[in-house]
């Protein structure tokens, strides 16, 4: 596999990790978020600062960066999740812009220059190179998907589903809407933080612009296209959204137009996503594997 | 009646200048089926929303076994043992009927951050939920998504789902409305069985035959005020009730 493909696959798996986190918030708990890139950025900046300023290794910085992102998710989610639907969408967009502005303007975060010289990840006594990094990211992606699969099967996940379907009825069977929305938000933020930390150490240079609002839109596109609320949807979506611009190189200037059109077409013709109940991919899979559900 | 299970005292709810409920008092005893009746807009559903915590009272108090519960959020009230159905059914549409009921069985766990990480997909929870569905006559639709079920099934699913919460009291908001006669009879049997298991039932009902046949006592609301209370046969003869409500409606029903 050529270096170019390895790079592409690595970036896709990193984005898939963050998209899985967004799927927990939007797909499982039904809470729209248009600010997921902010949490991806918080994980990245935390890992970058811990690596460059504090001299922490990736392995020490990672749990801290994830915990920090989850903590900020808790802090920002607590007031935001009290509003619903379109108001929540606007609030999360606001979070994205504020976080980006903080990164861009506060000296501590490197300001407009961003943070450079982020150390490579080291493992087994040496730096982790291209293929090794891909393996590492795929490994973490595997863990995240496994965590999502586990969440779906535990009471916390079922409570989130109930909340997504009917908030008043969920409260009627003892589910605290605020608490479980917040739980989903924190778990989703932690996953975004994990992706962000990997991103920082992979890119070795980050700037505020990497985590701007368009990335949030593209992450939401991944989730919607792949199959909102499904286990593998965000991974499929991240792969498609990551690959398509490479396949159609000239489209890169029109990326936002492309995403928006794709999003609208999906909502119109495949509202459940490709892996959703009536999705194209699900139908093809059903044909290929008769009797198979997942 | 000794110590009531649920007591409403001076319960008042205003929406701006509109008084939906005005100083209403009544109580439900243990193992009682109490009917809440009255013309449209009398304040019956508002009363349910106040008991289940969806709305907060403007004035007055609600006590469950002597403990004040008004002002608590709905999920806390549910955990105290009050289950309810909704007049406009609210199924978890993309979950199966079985999963709808299993979700309700987590009520003991949802309050504790430590207890929500175990699996719900085990045989024990499925079996419990299957029994509840069978009791409600829904055994055959267990695997179907709730969103595709017809109204008659959904009304029963709402009851099956409310049962896990309703350890002490079940609130039925027009569970019989829109049902055919052959659907009503088994549902009446179900409600009687629930009471026989020691759960009190408070129900809102427009179908007078059902209300009279099922309830031990009736409370009649009109324009937000309680105008009568007592055994069904007595309430039926009460002149104020006949004037406000039964006079028109019941005569039409009987015809």
Short mmCIF file of C-alpha atoms in Angstrom, two decimals:
data_model
loop_
_atom_site.label_atom_id
_atom_site.label_comp_id
_atom_site.label_asym_id
_atom_site.label_seq_id
_atom_site.Cartn_x
_atom_site.Cartn_y
_atom_site.Cartn_z
CA UNK A 1 0.00 0.00 0.00
CA UNK A 2 1.46 3.36 -1.03
CA UNK A 3 2.20 6.13 1.44
CA UNK A 4 -0.64 8.22 0.05
CA UNK A 5 -3.21 5.53 0.71
CA UNK A 6 -1.84 4.92 4.20
CA UNK A 7 -2.17 8.63 4.99
CA UNK A 8 -5.70 8.71 3.66
CA UNK A 9 -6.71 5.57 5.57
CA UNK A 10 -5.17 6.94 8.78
CA UNK A 11 -7.05 10.23 8.52
CA UNK A 12 -10.26 8.37 7.73
CA UNK A 13 -9.93 6.12 10.77
CA UNK A 14 -9.23 9.14 12.99
CA UNK A 15 -12.34 10.89 11.66
CA UNK A 16 -14.34 7.69 12.00
CA UNK A 17 -13.46 7.62 15.72
CA UNK A 18 -14.84 11.13 16.15
CA UNK A 19 -17.87 10.32 13.96
CA UNK A 20 -18.68 7.32 16.16
CA UNK A 21 -18.72 9.73 19.10
CA UNK A 22 -21.09 12.05 17.24
CA UNK A 23 -23.29 9.05 16.45
CA UNK A 24 -23.65 8.34 20.19
CA UNK A 25 -24.98 11.89 20.67
CA UNK A 26 -27.09 12.25 17.52
CA UNK A 27 -27.90 8.67 16.61
CA UNK A 28 -28.34 7.00 19.98
CA UNK A 29 -29.60 9.85 22.16
CA UNK A 30 -31.23 11.87 19.36
CA UNK A 31 -29.58 15.17 20.31
CA UNK A 32 -28.46 17.20 17.33
CA UNK A 33 -24.89 18.49 17.57
CA UNK A 34 -23.33 20.81 15.02
CA UNK A 35 -20.28 21.50 17.16
CA UNK A 36 -18.54 18.15 17.33
CA UNK A 37 -15.34 19.52 15.77
CA UNK A 38 -14.88 21.66 18.90
CA UNK A 39 -14.44 18.53 21.02
CA UNK A 40 -12.20 16.94 18.41
CA UNK A 41 -10.15 20.15 18.70
CA UNK A 42 -10.12 20.15 22.49
CA UNK A 43 -8.69 16.62 22.46
CA UNK A 44 -6.12 17.64 19.87
CA UNK A 45 -5.03 20.80 21.70
CA UNK A 46 -4.91 18.97 25.04
CA UNK A 47 -2.68 16.25 23.60
CA UNK A 48 -0.55 18.79 21.73
CA UNK A 49 0.02 20.99 24.78
CA UNK A 50 0.68 18.03 27.06
CA UNK A 51 3.16 16.70 24.49
CA UNK A 52 4.98 19.96 23.77
CA UNK A 53 4.70 22.02 26.99
CA UNK A 54 4.50 19.33 29.66
CA UNK A 55 6.69 16.86 27.81
CA UNK A 56 4.23 14.03 28.36
CA UNK A 57 4.41 10.98 26.11
CA UNK A 58 1.37 10.23 23.95
CA UNK A 59 0.42 7.35 26.21
CA UNK A 60 0.36 9.54 29.32
CA UNK A 61 -1.30 12.44 27.55
CA UNK A 62 -4.02 10.34 25.90
CA UNK A 63 -6.12 9.48 28.97
CA UNK A 64 -5.73 13.05 30.20
CA UNK A 65 -6.79 14.52 26.87
CA UNK A 66 -9.80 12.19 26.67
CA UNK A 67 -10.81 12.93 30.27
CA UNK A 68 -10.41 16.66 29.70
CA UNK A 69 -12.55 16.59 26.57
CA UNK A 70 -15.20 14.58 28.40
CA UNK A 71 -15.06 17.11 31.24
CA UNK A 72 -15.53 20.06 28.90
CA UNK A 73 -18.37 18.09 27.25
CA UNK A 74 -20.01 17.78 30.67
CA UNK A 75 -19.53 21.46 31.40
CA UNK A 76 -20.83 22.71 28.04
CA UNK A 77 -23.48 20.01 27.69
CA UNK A 78 -25.14 20.70 31.04
CA UNK A 79 -26.65 24.06 30.04
CA UNK A 80 -26.95 23.29 26.30
CA UNK A 81 -28.92 20.05 26.57
CA UNK A 82 -31.75 21.80 28.37
CA UNK A 83 -32.86 23.26 25.06
CA UNK A 84 -34.26 21.12 22.27
CA UNK A 85 -33.82 20.50 18.59
CA UNK A 86 -33.23 23.65 16.54
CA UNK A 87 -32.13 25.60 19.62
CA UNK A 88 -29.67 22.86 20.47
CA UNK A 89 -28.34 22.96 16.90
CA UNK A 90 -27.70 26.70 17.21
CA UNK A 91 -26.17 26.34 20.67
CA UNK A 92 -23.73 23.67 19.49
CA UNK A 93 -22.76 25.78 16.47
CA UNK A 94 -22.05 28.55 18.97
CA UNK A 95 -19.86 26.21 21.03
CA UNK A 96 -17.87 25.40 17.89
CA UNK A 97 -17.25 29.05 17.04
CA UNK A 98 -16.34 29.98 20.60
CA UNK A 99 -13.88 27.11 21.01
CA UNK A 100 -12.29 27.92 17.67
CA UNK A 101 -12.02 31.57 18.61
CA UNK A 102 -10.38 30.69 21.92
CA UNK A 103 -7.79 28.52 20.15
CA UNK A 104 -7.21 31.26 17.61
CA UNK A 105 -6.86 34.18 19.99
CA UNK A 106 -5.48 32.95 23.28
CA UNK A 107 -1.69 32.98 23.44
CA UNK A 108 -1.60 29.82 25.55
CA UNK A 109 -3.05 27.84 22.63
CA UNK A 110 -0.48 29.19 20.19
CA UNK A 111 -2.85 31.81 18.76
CA UNK A 112 -3.03 32.05 15.00
CA UNK A 113 0.25 30.15 14.68
CA UNK A 114 -1.20 27.00 16.16
CA UNK A 115 0.99 24.38 17.81
CA UNK A 116 3.86 22.73 15.96
CA UNK A 117 6.54 20.16 16.76
CA UNK A 118 4.12 17.79 18.39
CA UNK A 119 6.18 14.66 19.08
CA UNK A 120 5.54 11.46 17.18
CA UNK A 121 3.92 8.64 19.07
CA UNK A 122 6.56 6.23 20.37
CA UNK A 123 5.97 2.56 20.96
CA UNK A 124 8.28 -0.43 21.40
CA UNK A 125 11.27 1.89 21.82
CA UNK A 126 10.85 3.79 18.54
CA UNK A 127 8.64 6.31 16.79
CA UNK A 128 5.49 4.94 15.18
CA UNK A 129 5.68 5.34 11.41
CA UNK A 130 3.08 5.42 8.63
CA UNK A 131 1.81 1.86 8.62
CA UNK A 132 2.25 1.56 12.38
CA UNK A 133 0.18 4.73 12.89
CA UNK A 134 -2.54 3.35 10.65
CA UNK A 135 -2.57 0.13 12.66
CA UNK A 136 -2.74 2.13 15.89
CA UNK A 137 -5.64 4.29 14.65
CA UNK A 138 -7.50 1.24 13.36
CA UNK A 139 -6.93 -0.40 16.72
CA UNK A 140 -8.45 2.58 18.54
CA UNK A 141 -11.30 2.66 16.02
CA UNK A 142 -11.94 -1.00 16.81
CA UNK A 143 -12.09 -0.16 20.52
CA UNK A 144 -14.50 2.70 19.89
CA UNK A 145 -16.82 0.55 17.75
CA UNK A 146 -16.69 -2.16 20.43
CA UNK A 147 -17.58 0.46 23.06
CA UNK A 148 -20.55 1.57 20.93
CA UNK A 149 -21.66 -2.04 20.50
CA UNK A 150 -21.47 -2.44 24.26
CA UNK A 151 -23.35 0.80 24.91
CA UNK A 152 -26.24 -0.33 22.70
CA UNK A 153 -26.62 -3.47 24.78
CA UNK A 154 -26.55 -1.89 28.20
CA UNK A 155 -29.32 -0.07 30.08
CA UNK A 156 -27.64 3.30 29.54
CA UNK A 157 -27.93 2.78 25.79
CA UNK A 158 -31.53 1.62 25.97
CA UNK A 159 -32.38 4.70 28.04
CA UNK A 160 -30.80 6.87 25.34
CA UNK A 161 -32.87 5.14 22.63
CA UNK A 162 -36.05 5.65 24.64
CA UNK A 163 -35.17 9.31 25.08
CA UNK A 164 -34.49 9.71 21.37
CA UNK A 165 -37.87 8.20 20.49
CA UNK A 166 -40.13 9.91 23.04
CA UNK A 167 -38.78 12.13 25.77
CA UNK A 168 -41.97 12.48 27.83
CA UNK A 169 -42.66 8.74 27.75
CA UNK A 170 -39.02 8.02 28.68
CA UNK A 171 -39.35 10.26 31.73
CA UNK A 172 -42.51 8.32 32.56
CA UNK A 173 -40.46 5.16 33.02
CA UNK A 174 -37.88 6.77 35.27
CA UNK A 175 -35.36 8.03 32.71
CA UNK A 176 -33.99 11.47 33.55
CA UNK A 177 -33.79 13.26 30.19
CA UNK A 178 -31.07 15.69 31.24
CA UNK A 179 -28.90 13.05 32.86
CA UNK A 180 -28.94 10.59 29.96
CA UNK A 181 -28.52 13.25 27.27
CA UNK A 182 -25.53 14.48 29.21
CA UNK A 183 -24.18 10.95 29.51
CA UNK A 184 -24.37 10.49 25.73
CA UNK A 185 -22.80 13.91 25.22
CA UNK A 186 -19.90 13.09 27.55
CA UNK A 187 -19.27 9.69 25.94
CA UNK A 188 -19.44 11.23 22.45
CA UNK A 189 -17.11 14.05 23.49
CA UNK A 190 -14.62 11.57 24.96
CA UNK A 191 -14.53 9.71 21.63
CA UNK A 192 -14.00 13.01 19.80
CA UNK A 193 -11.16 13.76 22.24
CA UNK A 194 -9.55 10.42 21.47
CA UNK A 195 -9.73 11.13 17.75
CA UNK A 196 -8.36 14.63 18.32
CA UNK A 197 -5.39 13.39 20.34
CA UNK A 198 -4.51 10.93 17.56
CA UNK A 199 -4.93 13.69 15.00
CA UNK A 200 -2.55 16.04 16.83
CA UNK A 201 0.19 13.43 17.11
CA UNK A 202 -0.32 12.31 13.54
CA UNK A 203 -0.32 15.76 11.94
CA UNK A 204 2.33 17.08 14.39
CA UNK A 205 1.07 20.57 13.65
CA UNK A 206 -2.40 21.85 14.47
CA UNK A 207 -4.17 25.18 14.13
CA UNK A 208 -7.58 26.48 15.14
CA UNK A 209 -8.80 26.30 11.53
CA UNK A 210 -8.51 22.49 11.61
CA UNK A 211 -11.46 22.36 14.01
CA UNK A 212 -13.77 24.93 12.48
CA UNK A 213 -17.52 24.61 11.87
CA UNK A 214 -17.18 22.99 8.40
CA UNK A 215 -15.57 19.95 10.06
CA UNK A 216 -18.62 19.63 12.33
CA UNK A 217 -20.85 19.68 9.25
CA UNK A 218 -18.71 17.09 7.54
CA UNK A 219 -18.77 14.85 10.64
CA UNK A 220 -22.55 15.08 10.79
CA UNK A 221 -22.62 14.25 7.07
CA UNK A 222 -20.58 11.12 7.77
CA UNK A 223 -23.06 9.98 10.39
CA UNK A 224 -26.13 10.74 8.29
CA UNK A 225 -24.76 9.25 5.07
CA UNK A 226 -23.45 6.11 6.74
CA UNK A 227 -26.53 5.43 8.80
CA UNK A 228 -27.53 7.44 11.85
CA UNK A 229 -27.83 5.32 14.97
CA UNK A 230 -26.27 2.24 13.37
CA UNK A 231 -23.06 0.62 14.61
CA UNK A 232 -20.96 0.81 11.44
CA UNK A 233 -22.68 3.77 9.77
CA UNK A 234 -20.23 6.42 11.00
CA UNK A 235 -17.28 4.29 9.86
CA UNK A 236 -18.78 3.79 6.41
CA UNK A 237 -19.66 7.48 6.26
CA UNK A 238 -16.18 8.59 7.28
CA UNK A 239 -14.69 6.32 4.60
CA UNK A 240 -17.04 7.65 1.91
CA UNK A 241 -16.67 11.31 2.84
CA UNK A 242 -12.91 10.84 3.14
CA UNK A 243 -12.54 9.00 -0.15
CA UNK A 244 -14.95 10.86 -2.42
CA UNK A 245 -12.99 14.14 -2.53
CA UNK A 246 -9.88 12.12 -3.36
CA UNK A 247 -11.66 10.30 -6.13
CA UNK A 248 -13.19 13.49 -7.45
CA UNK A 249 -10.21 15.75 -6.86
CA UNK A 250 -11.68 18.75 -8.71
CA UNK A 251 -14.57 18.76 -6.22
CA UNK A 252 -12.34 19.84 -3.36
CA UNK A 253 -13.07 23.54 -3.94
CA UNK A 254 -16.76 22.83 -3.82
CA UNK A 255 -16.55 20.58 -0.78
CA UNK A 256 -19.17 22.37 1.29
CA UNK A 257 -21.54 22.55 -1.65
CA UNK A 258 -20.94 18.85 -2.24
CA UNK A 259 -21.54 17.90 1.41
CA UNK A 260 -24.68 19.96 1.62
CA UNK A 261 -26.10 18.49 -1.57
CA UNK A 262 -25.22 14.98 -0.42
CA UNK A 263 -26.80 15.64 2.97
CA UNK A 264 -30.01 16.92 1.38
CA UNK A 265 -30.17 14.00 -1.05
CA UNK A 266 -29.63 11.54 1.77
CA UNK A 267 -32.32 13.13 3.93
CA UNK A 268 -34.71 13.04 0.97
CA UNK A 269 -34.02 9.55 -0.36
CA UNK A 270 -32.22 7.61 2.41
CA UNK A 271 -33.26 9.19 5.69
CA UNK A 272 -31.89 6.26 7.69
CA UNK A 273 -28.51 6.39 5.94
CA UNK A 274 -26.86 3.74 3.79
CA UNK A 275 -26.80 1.29 6.70
CA UNK A 276 -30.21 2.34 8.03
CA UNK A 277 -33.22 0.03 8.00
CA UNK A 278 -34.23 0.84 4.42
CA UNK A 279 -30.77 1.98 3.33
CA UNK A 280 -29.10 0.99 0.10
CA UNK A 281 -26.13 -0.73 1.76
CA UNK A 282 -28.42 -2.61 4.13
CA UNK A 283 -30.56 -3.83 1.21
CA UNK A 284 -27.50 -4.97 -0.74
CA UNK A 285 -26.13 -6.72 2.34
CA UNK A 286 -29.47 -8.44 2.83
CA UNK A 287 -29.33 -9.70 -0.72
CA UNK A 288 -25.75 -10.88 -0.30
CA UNK A 289 -26.30 -12.53 3.09
CA UNK A 290 -29.86 -13.85 3.24
CA UNK A 291 -31.23 -13.85 6.76
CA UNK A 292 -28.50 -11.56 8.07
CA UNK A 293 -29.67 -8.55 10.05
CA UNK A 294 -26.52 -6.60 10.90
CA UNK B 1 -61.04 4.92 53.96
CA UNK B 2 -57.85 4.72 56.04
CA UNK B 3 -54.59 6.36 54.93
CA UNK B 4 -55.04 7.16 51.23
CA UNK B 5 -52.42 6.13 48.68
CA UNK B 6 -52.55 9.42 46.83
CA UNK B 7 -54.05 12.65 48.10
CA UNK B 8 -54.61 15.82 46.09
CA UNK B 9 -55.35 18.89 48.17
CA UNK B 10 -56.32 22.31 46.87
CA UNK B 11 -54.72 21.48 43.56
CA UNK B 12 -54.75 24.49 41.24
CA UNK B 13 -53.15 25.07 37.87
CA UNK B 14 -53.38 28.25 35.85
CA UNK B 15 -52.08 28.93 32.36
CA UNK B 16 -51.81 32.70 32.23
CA UNK B 17 -55.35 33.94 32.78
CA UNK B 18 -56.92 30.53 32.23
CA UNK B 19 -57.62 28.39 35.27
CA UNK B 20 -57.45 24.76 34.14
CA UNK B 21 -57.83 23.31 37.61
CA UNK B 22 -59.23 25.12 40.66
CA UNK B 23 -58.70 23.89 44.23
CA UNK B 24 -59.41 20.24 43.50
CA UNK B 25 -59.29 17.72 46.37
CA UNK B 26 -59.64 13.97 46.17
CA UNK B 27 -57.86 10.86 47.31
CA UNK B 28 -57.30 7.33 46.03
CA UNK B 29 -57.19 4.43 48.42
CA UNK B 30 -54.98 1.36 48.12
CA UNK B 31 -56.36 -1.11 45.59
CA UNK B 32 -59.03 1.29 44.38
CA UNK B 33 -60.11 2.00 40.81
CA UNK B 34 -61.06 5.65 40.66
CA UNK B 35 -62.54 7.23 37.57
CA UNK B 36 -61.90 10.85 36.66
CA UNK B 37 -64.65 12.04 34.36
CA UNK B 38 -65.98 15.26 32.98
CA UNK B 39 -66.65 17.04 29.68
CA UNK B 40 -63.83 18.05 27.34
CA UNK B 41 -61.67 20.78 28.83
CA UNK B 42 -62.71 19.92 32.39
CA UNK B 43 -59.07 19.62 33.48
CA UNK B 44 -58.71 15.82 33.63
CA UNK B 45 -55.51 15.53 31.63
CA UNK B 46 -54.02 18.57 33.38
CA UNK B 47 -54.72 16.73 36.61
CA UNK B 48 -52.78 13.70 35.29
CA UNK B 49 -49.91 15.89 34.18
CA UNK B 50 -49.75 17.40 37.67
CA UNK B 51 -49.72 14.01 39.38
CA UNK B 52 -47.06 12.62 37.02
CA UNK B 53 -44.92 15.76 37.26
CA UNK B 54 -45.19 16.82 33.62
CA UNK B 55 -46.72 20.07 34.91
CA UNK B 56 -46.14 21.80 38.24
CA UNK B 57 -49.15 23.01 40.22
CA UNK B 58 -49.73 26.73 40.68
CA UNK B 59 -51.01 25.97 44.17
CA UNK B 60 -51.95 22.96 46.25
CA UNK B 61 -50.20 19.74 47.17
CA UNK B 62 -49.98 16.12 46.10
CA UNK B 63 -48.99 13.43 48.59
CA UNK B 64 -48.10 9.82 47.83
CA UNK B 65 -48.34 7.72 50.99
CA UNK B 66 -47.88 10.88 53.02
CA UNK B 67 -44.84 12.03 51.04
CA UNK B 68 -45.15 15.28 49.13
CA UNK B 69 -44.46 14.69 45.42
CA UNK B 70 -45.65 17.82 43.63
CA UNK B 71 -42.72 19.70 42.14
CA UNK B 72 -40.67 16.54 41.61
CA UNK B 73 -39.64 15.87 37.99
CA UNK B 74 -41.54 13.13 36.09
CA UNK B 75 -38.72 10.56 36.21
CA UNK B 76 -38.53 10.83 40.01
CA UNK B 77 -42.29 10.43 40.39
CA UNK B 78 -42.20 7.37 38.11
CA UNK B 79 -39.48 5.84 40.28
CA UNK B 80 -41.69 6.36 43.37
CA UNK B 81 -44.20 3.91 41.89
CA UNK B 82 -46.56 5.88 39.63
CA UNK B 83 -46.87 4.68 36.05
CA UNK B 84 -48.92 6.41 33.38
CA UNK B 85 -50.17 6.14 29.82
CA UNK B 86 -50.74 9.02 27.44
CA UNK B 87 -53.96 10.08 25.76
CA UNK B 88 -52.00 10.64 22.56
CA UNK B 89 -49.97 7.43 22.52
CA UNK B 90 -46.22 7.88 22.81
CA UNK B 91 -44.53 4.63 21.80
CA UNK B 92 -40.77 4.34 21.32
CA UNK B 93 -41.52 3.98 17.62
CA UNK B 94 -38.31 2.45 16.29
CA UNK B 95 -37.95 0.00 19.16
CA UNK B 96 -39.85 -3.28 19.06
CA UNK B 97 -42.88 -3.77 21.28
CA UNK B 98 -40.76 -6.07 23.43
CA UNK B 99 -37.98 -3.47 23.70
CA UNK B 100 -40.56 -0.84 24.67
CA UNK B 101 -41.47 -2.94 27.69
CA UNK B 102 -37.88 -3.96 28.49
CA UNK B 103 -36.94 -0.25 28.55
CA UNK B 104 -39.50 0.26 31.31
CA UNK B 105 -37.99 -2.57 33.33
CA UNK B 106 -34.82 -0.54 33.76
CA UNK B 107 -36.70 1.82 36.09
CA UNK B 108 -34.88 0.42 39.14
CA UNK B 109 -31.54 1.13 37.49
CA UNK B 110 -31.89 4.48 35.73
CA UNK B 111 -31.38 6.38 38.97
CA UNK B 112 -27.96 4.91 39.67
CA UNK B 113 -24.89 5.64 37.57
CA UNK B 114 -23.38 2.34 38.67
CA UNK B 115 -26.26 0.11 37.62
CA UNK B 116 -26.83 1.19 34.01
CA UNK B 117 -23.83 -0.59 32.50
CA UNK B 118 -25.10 -4.15 32.62
CA UNK B 119 -26.80 -5.75 29.64
CA UNK B 120 -30.56 -5.65 29.05
CA UNK B 121 -30.45 -8.20 26.22
CA UNK B 122 -30.62 -11.23 28.49
CA UNK B 123 -33.23 -13.99 28.68
CA UNK B 124 -34.50 -12.90 32.11
CA UNK B 125 -35.49 -9.38 30.99
CA UNK B 126 -36.96 -10.71 27.75
CA UNK B 127 -39.01 -13.27 29.63
CA UNK B 128 -40.33 -10.65 32.07
CA UNK B 129 -41.26 -8.34 29.19
CA UNK B 130 -42.84 -11.17 27.24
CA UNK B 131 -45.06 -11.99 30.22
CA UNK B 132 -46.17 -8.37 30.48
CA UNK B 133 -46.91 -8.25 26.74
CA UNK B 134 -48.84 -11.51 26.95
CA UNK B 135 -50.89 -10.14 29.85
CA UNK B 136 -51.80 -7.20 27.63
CA UNK B 137 -52.62 -9.57 24.78
CA UNK B 138 -49.66 -8.46 22.69
CA UNK B 139 -47.55 -11.62 22.66
CA UNK B 140 -47.73 -12.01 18.91
CA UNK B 141 -46.52 -8.49 18.09
CA UNK B 142 -43.49 -8.56 20.43
CA UNK B 143 -40.82 -8.36 17.69
CA UNK B 144 -42.55 -5.66 15.62
CA UNK B 145 -41.47 -2.01 15.73
CA UNK B 146 -43.95 -0.15 17.91
CA UNK B 147 -44.32 2.56 15.26
CA UNK B 148 -46.19 0.24 12.89
CA UNK B 149 -48.73 -1.08 15.40
CA UNK B 150 -52.41 -0.05 15.19
CA UNK B 151 -53.93 2.18 17.87
CA UNK B 152 -55.61 -0.67 19.73
CA UNK B 153 -52.26 -2.39 20.17
CA UNK B 154 -50.50 0.82 21.10
CA UNK B 155 -53.00 1.58 23.89
CA UNK B 156 -52.27 -1.83 25.39
CA UNK B 157 -48.53 -1.40 24.83
CA UNK B 158 -48.70 1.86 26.79
CA UNK B 159 -50.24 -0.04 29.70
CA UNK B 160 -47.70 -2.88 29.46
CA UNK B 161 -44.92 -0.28 29.49
CA UNK B 162 -46.40 1.66 32.39
CA UNK B 163 -46.69 -1.43 34.60
CA UNK B 164 -43.01 -1.55 35.56
CA UNK B 165 -43.33 1.96 36.99
CA UNK B 166 -46.81 1.42 38.42
CA UNK B 167 -45.87 -0.45 41.56
CA UNK B 168 -48.39 1.61 43.51
CA UNK B 169 -50.54 3.60 41.11
CA UNK B 170 -51.40 3.38 37.44
CA UNK B 171 -52.77 6.42 35.61
CA UNK B 172 -54.74 5.56 32.47
CA UNK B 173 -55.44 8.53 30.21
CA UNK B 174 -58.34 7.48 27.96
CA UNK B 175 -56.90 4.05 27.35
CA UNK B 176 -60.26 2.85 26.05
CA UNK B 177 -60.98 5.60 23.57
CA UNK B 178 -61.01 4.71 19.91
CA UNK B 179 -61.24 1.00 20.67
CA UNK B 180 -63.82 -1.45 19.36
CA UNK B 181 -66.07 -3.34 21.78
CA UNK B 182 -64.13 -6.60 21.39
CA UNK B 183 -60.96 -4.74 22.34
CA UNK B 184 -62.54 -3.04 25.34
CA UNK B 185 -63.59 -6.17 27.20
CA UNK B 186 -60.11 -7.76 27.50
CA UNK B 187 -58.70 -4.37 28.48
CA UNK B 188 -61.24 -4.11 31.32
CA UNK B 189 -60.17 -7.56 32.46
CA UNK B 190 -56.54 -6.41 32.36
CA UNK B 191 -57.29 -3.35 34.51
CA UNK B 192 -59.13 -5.50 37.05
CA UNK B 193 -56.17 -7.90 37.14
CA UNK B 194 -53.78 -5.02 37.75
CA UNK B 195 -55.93 -3.88 40.68
CA UNK B 196 -56.09 -7.45 41.99
CA UNK B 197 -52.28 -7.39 42.05
CA UNK B 198 -52.50 -4.52 44.56
CA UNK B 199 -52.05 -1.55 42.25
CA UNK B 200 -54.49 1.36 42.48
CA UNK B 201 -55.80 2.70 39.20
CA UNK B 202 -56.84 6.26 38.37
CA UNK B 203 -58.43 6.50 34.96
CA UNK B 204 -59.79 9.19 32.72
CA UNK B 205 -62.63 7.86 30.65
CA UNK B 206 -65.17 9.24 28.24
CA UNK B 207 -66.92 5.93 27.64
CA UNK B 208 -69.54 6.00 30.39
CA UNK B 209 -70.27 2.30 30.21
CA UNK B 210 -66.61 1.55 30.88
CA UNK B 211 -66.29 4.17 33.62
CA UNK B 212 -69.44 3.00 35.43
CA UNK B 213 -68.59 -0.66 35.10
CA UNK B 214 -64.96 -0.50 36.07
CA UNK B 215 -64.64 2.20 38.73
CA UNK B 216 -65.29 1.87 42.45
CA UNK B 217 -65.81 5.61 42.68
CA UNK B 218 -65.97 8.54 40.31
CA UNK B 219 -64.69 12.09 40.61
CA UNK B 220 -66.41 14.52 38.26
CA UNK B 221 -64.64 17.65 37.05
CA UNK B 222 -66.24 20.52 35.19
CA UNK B 223 -64.44 23.70 34.16
CA UNK B 224 -61.56 22.80 36.45
CA UNK B 225 -63.66 22.26 39.58
CA UNK B 226 -64.73 19.09 41.28
CA UNK B 227 -68.53 18.98 41.11
CA UNK B 228 -69.16 15.50 42.46
CA UNK B 229 -67.49 12.48 43.99
CA UNK B 230 -68.78 9.11 45.08
CA UNK B 231 -69.82 5.61 44.01
CA UNK B 232 -70.72 5.41 40.33
CA UNK B 233 -74.42 4.83 40.88
CA UNK B 234 -74.66 7.86 43.19
CA UNK B 235 -72.73 10.16 40.90
CA UNK B 236 -74.95 9.16 38.04
CA UNK B 237 -78.02 10.48 39.90
CA UNK B 238 -76.31 13.70 41.06
CA UNK B 239 -78.23 16.62 39.55
CA UNK B 240 -75.14 18.79 39.15
CA UNK B 241 -73.45 16.03 37.17
CA UNK B 242 -76.45 15.42 34.99
CA UNK B 243 -76.64 19.10 34.25
CA UNK B 244 -72.93 19.54 33.54
CA UNK B 245 -72.26 16.36 31.74
CA UNK B 246 -74.32 13.23 31.87
CA UNK B 247 -77.52 14.99 30.89
CA UNK B 248 -76.33 15.63 27.39
CA UNK B 249 -73.64 13.02 26.86
CA UNK B 250 -75.14 10.03 28.57
CA UNK B 251 -78.57 10.53 27.11
CA UNK B 252 -76.95 10.61 23.69
CA UNK B 253 -74.91 7.50 24.59
CA UNK B 254 -77.96 5.58 25.70
CA UNK B 255 -79.94 6.49 22.60
#
